[in-house]
Amino acid sequence: MDLKQLQYFKACVQCGSMSKAAEQLYTSQPHVSAVIKSLEQELSVVLFQRQSGGICLTRQGEQVYGYVRNILKDLEQMELSCQKAGRRQLSVMSNYSRRMEAFFSGFYQKYASEEISFTYLEGGLEKILENLISGRVELGFAFLSENRMNVLNALCKKQGLHKEILTISDAVLYVGKKSPFYKRKSVSPEELKSQRYIQLEEDYFGMDDLLLKILPLGEASFRVITTNSSVIQMLLHTELCNIGSYWKKDFFREGNIRLIPVDGYEKKISFLALYRELSPLGREYLENVKEALLQET
């Protein structure tokens, strides 16, 4: 059995006709028939039923097609991986952050003319750790409240991950102009109990844990909307709030969103970099982030 047989078989299934498959493969119909016949002989099965309007898979053919489709998909992924291996790569994943997205875009512009494969993903810290451990991404950035730090330390030790605390910031309330807190300089934990929130999807390391420390467990109906996308538009157009942290305090003011410190929760959240091993490009990116933090925080 060879790759050509599998490719011809897949083409026949997709086209529903050996003559149409021959056109797609730039060969003759008799040649396609001969290849399919040789595959049937090797497998000792009949793959197709011949009909007046073309061909259709037999029951055994359907089973074989499932295997062939997976084999060819894996081969495509292998080829793509080998192609990327010859190029420099940078794969980064971050918490949902307009600032990190803007920073990554700026870094891309610096190398846009070079042969580099770029990947930028966003998600919660659980997803970031999952992608770091699997090797899908090289470098992760996330905010983490202090009460989850010991858990993360143990996980990093077990998985051989490095953790760097890049900066420590306050817990803040993100609000738009429709919020009663929009012009406030700070807000007390007690006042937070009366508000409703749009929060990112649940994550063991997420900010919900911080909210549950502030709010009694019985009042945990604070979450009105759950999202895996940006909260900006909802904050701009509703009274909903969001609990989080920040890299640069003034970054959102241009969009009429303010960051209001929560009293008693100053310096409670760390902004982290996580990685196993860094390529030269990954190290450069991390150093650039550190430099930007020094300039902006």
XYZ file of N, CA, C and O in Angstrom, residues 108-180:
292
model
N 5.410 41.962 15.779
C 5.295 41.374 14.440
C 5.780 42.347 13.376
O 6.493 41.959 12.439
N 5.387 43.600 13.499
C 5.793 44.595 12.502
C 7.304 44.692 12.392
O 7.849 44.938 11.319
N 7.983 44.489 13.490
C 9.445 44.563 13.504
C 10.066 43.488 12.614
O 11.117 43.705 12.009
N 9.405 42.322 12.518
C 9.955 41.199 11.768
C 9.082 40.786 10.584
O 9.240 39.699 10.040
N 8.163 41.651 10.176
C 7.185 41.281 9.140
C 7.835 40.859 7.830
O 7.275 40.046 7.090
N 8.990 41.382 7.514
C 9.641 41.076 6.237
C 10.473 39.798 6.295
O 11.024 39.366 5.282
N 10.565 39.164 7.465
C 11.389 37.964 7.610
C 10.529 36.702 7.606
O 9.325 36.745 7.854
N 11.174 35.579 7.344
C 10.484 34.290 7.293
C 10.310 33.751 8.714
O 11.085 32.923 9.183
N 9.283 34.226 9.393
C 8.999 33.793 10.761
C 7.543 33.366 10.850
O 6.656 34.029 10.320
N 7.315 32.256 11.528
C 5.946 31.772 11.757
C 5.474 32.299 13.107
O 6.051 31.992 14.151
N 4.414 33.139 13.105
C 3.893 33.754 14.321
C 2.583 33.092 14.749
O 1.730 32.796 13.912
N 2.434 32.866 16.046
C 1.173 32.381 16.615
C 0.854 33.221 17.849
O 1.711 33.388 18.727
N -0.383 33.760 17.914
C -0.812 34.500 19.098
C -2.196 34.005 19.500
O -3.144 34.075 18.733
N -2.306 33.486 20.721
C -3.558 32.951 21.237
C -3.928 33.677 22.521
O -3.070 34.241 23.200
N -5.226 33.641 22.866
C -5.690 34.231 24.114
C -6.565 33.229 24.863
O -7.252 32.406 24.252
N -6.542 33.312 26.177
C -7.366 32.430 26.987
C -7.016 32.565 28.458
O -6.136 33.338 28.838
N -7.701 31.784 29.288
C -7.424 31.777 30.718
C -6.133 31.055 31.038
O -5.551 30.372 30.180
N -5.687 31.168 32.279
C -4.413 30.568 32.664
C -4.442 29.048 32.553
O -3.429 28.421 32.227
N -5.588 28.432 32.796
C -5.681 26.975 32.615
C -5.329 26.589 31.179
O -4.566 25.641 30.943
N -5.884 27.310 30.210
C -5.612 27.032 28.805
C -4.156 27.341 28.452
O -3.531 26.648 27.652
N -3.628 28.410 29.025
C -2.233 28.768 28.772
C -1.317 27.642 29.236
O -0.405 27.214 28.516
N -1.557 27.126 30.439
C -0.737 26.026 30.969
C -0.871 24.777 30.104
O 0.114 24.096 29.822
N -2.083 24.498 29.679
C -2.320 23.332 28.815
C -1.508 23.430 27.523
O -0.880 22.457 27.095
N -1.484 24.615 26.917
C -0.744 24.796 25.660
C 0.759 24.842 25.873
O 1.527 24.406 25.008
N 1.201 25.342 27.008
C 2.635 25.313 27.318
C 3.116 23.880 27.537
O 4.168 23.476 27.030
N 2.356 23.110 28.278
C 2.738 21.731 28.584
C 2.754 20.871 27.325
O 3.632 20.026 27.134
N 1.785 21.097 26.433
C 1.724 20.321 25.188
C 2.759 20.778 24.167
O 3.005 20.083 23.184
N 3.346 21.962 24.384
C 4.327 22.488 23.435
C 3.733 23.288 22.303
O 4.442 23.688 21.382
N 2.436 23.550 22.377
C 1.810 24.326 21.303
C 2.270 25.782 21.317
O 2.356 26.414 20.276
N 2.522 26.311 22.505
C 3.057 27.671 22.601
C 4.346 27.650 23.398
O 4.581 26.769 24.241
N 5.173 28.626 23.148
C 6.483 28.726 23.783
C 6.460 29.592 25.034
O 7.203 29.340 25.991
N 5.589 30.583 25.033
C 5.631 31.612 26.064
C 4.214 32.023 26.434
O 3.381 32.251 25.550
N 3.934 32.085 27.729
C 2.611 32.483 28.192
C 2.670 33.670 29.139
O 3.647 33.814 29.886
N 1.630 34.503 29.098
C 1.531 35.659 29.988
C 0.161 35.642 30.647
O -0.847 35.445 29.972
N 0.135 35.877 31.969
C -1.155 35.807 32.665
C -1.120 36.597 33.957
O -0.065 36.793 34.568
N -2.316 37.034 34.383
C -2.498 37.630 35.695
C -2.921 36.531 36.673
O -3.676 35.631 36.313
N -2.453 36.632 37.907
C -2.778 35.612 38.911
C -2.897 36.265 40.287
O -2.001 36.987 40.717
N -4.012 35.997 40.980
C -4.177 36.527 42.336
C -3.292 35.737 43.295
O -3.006 34.557 43.079
N -2.871 36.396 44.372
C -1.850 35.829 45.256
C -2.277 34.518 45.910
O -1.442 33.654 46.206
N -3.582 34.309 46.131
C -4.024 33.102 46.818
C -3.952 31.848 45.959
O -4.153 30.743 46.461
N -3.653 31.994 44.659
C -3.478 30.820 43.800
C -2.002 30.580 43.465
O -1.672 29.657 42.737
N -1.111 31.409 43.995
C 0.295 31.328 43.611
C 0.931 29.998 44.020
O 1.715 29.411 43.255
N 0.626 29.488 45.209
C 1.222 28.228 45.651
C 0.831 27.063 44.755
O 1.644 26.168 44.485
N -0.414 27.080 44.294
C -0.873 26.019 43.390
C -0.091 26.077 42.075
O 0.362 25.056 41.559
N 0.076 27.288 41.544
C 0.818 27.442 40.304
C 2.276 27.034 40.486
O 2.859 26.367 39.621
N 2.884 27.398 41.610
C 4.277 27.022 41.861
C 4.465 25.512 41.837
O 5.417 24.998 41.247
N 3.542 24.797 42.465
C 3.630 23.337 42.496
C 3.465 22.742 41.099
O 4.175 21.804 40.722
N 2.536 23.304 40.331
C 2.307 22.811 38.973
C 3.521 23.069 38.083
O 3.925 22.203 37.298
N 4.109 24.255 38.196
C 5.297 24.582 37.395
C 6.447 23.638 37.724
O 7.167 23.178 36.825
N 6.622 23.347 38.998
C 7.698 22.436 39.407
C 7.485 21.038 38.829
O 8.406 20.407 38.318
N 6.238 20.586 38.868
C 5.920 19.255 38.359
C 6.117 19.157 36.854
O 6.592 18.145 36.331
N 5.774 20.223 36.123
C 5.807 20.203 34.670
C 7.104 20.780 34.080
O 7.258 20.819 32.868
N 8.018 21.226 34.929
C 9.276 21.776 34.432
C 9.127 23.128 33.765
O 9.861 23.447 32.820
N 8.181 23.935 34.253
C 7.963 25.262 33.688
C 8.647 26.323 34.551
O 8.713 26.198 35.773
N 9.142 27.359 33.888
C 9.706 28.506 34.588
C 8.637 29.584 34.737
O 7.822 29.794 33.839
N 8.678 30.273 35.867
C 7.724 31.355 36.137
C 8.500 32.603 36.519
O 9.389 32.555 37.374
N 8.179 33.721 35.887
C 8.771 35.005 36.246
C 7.649 35.990 36.563
O 6.721 36.154 35.759
N 7.717 36.615 37.719
C 6.767 37.677 38.053
C 7.293 38.968 37.448
O 8.365 39.451 37.820
N 6.557 39.535 36.513
C 7.019 40.720 35.788
C 6.606 42.016 36.477
O 7.332 43.005 36.445
N 5.433 42.007 37.092
C 4.984 43.174 37.859
C 3.841 42.738 38.768
O 3.239 41.678 38.552
N 3.580 43.525 39.785
C 2.470 43.250 40.708
C 1.545 44.456 40.698
O 1.996 45.601 40.803
N 0.271 44.205 40.555
C -0.692 45.306 40.443
C -1.865 45.102 41.391
O -1.959 44.094 42.090
N -2.766 46.071 41.377
C -3.941 46.052 42.248
C -5.100 45.320 41.569
O -5.158 45.203 40.347
N -6.045 44.874 42.394
C -7.333 44.444 41.864
C -8.121 45.706 41.535
O -8.157 46.644 42.329
N -8.702 45.750 40.354
C -9.428 46.950 39.936
C -10.793 46.578 39.381
O -11.023 45.455 38.929
N -11.682 47.554 39.421
C -13.014 47.414 38.848
C -13.029 48.174 37.533
O -12.780 49.375 37.489
N -13.272 47.469 36.428
C -13.406 48.107 35.118
C -14.856 48.570 34.970
O -15.787 47.766 35.124
N -15.051 49.847 34.651
C -16.410 50.378 34.494
C -16.475 51.352 33.331
O -15.485 52.000 32.981
N -17.664 51.452 32.731
C -17.930 52.452 31.712
C -18.747 53.594 32.297
O -19.052 53.610 33.503
N -19.125 54.541 31.448
C -19.807 55.751 31.922
C -21.163 55.481 32.562
O -21.662 56.300 33.337
N -21.794 54.350 32.259
C -23.104 54.061 32.827
C -23.026 53.481 34.235
O -24.051 53.296 34.883
N -21.817 53.197 34.676
C -21.648 52.662 36.026
C -21.715 53.796 37.053
O -21.168 54.883 36.826
N -22.339 53.565 38.216
C -22.375 54.597 39.266
C -20.992 54.891 39.856
O -20.811 55.896 40.538
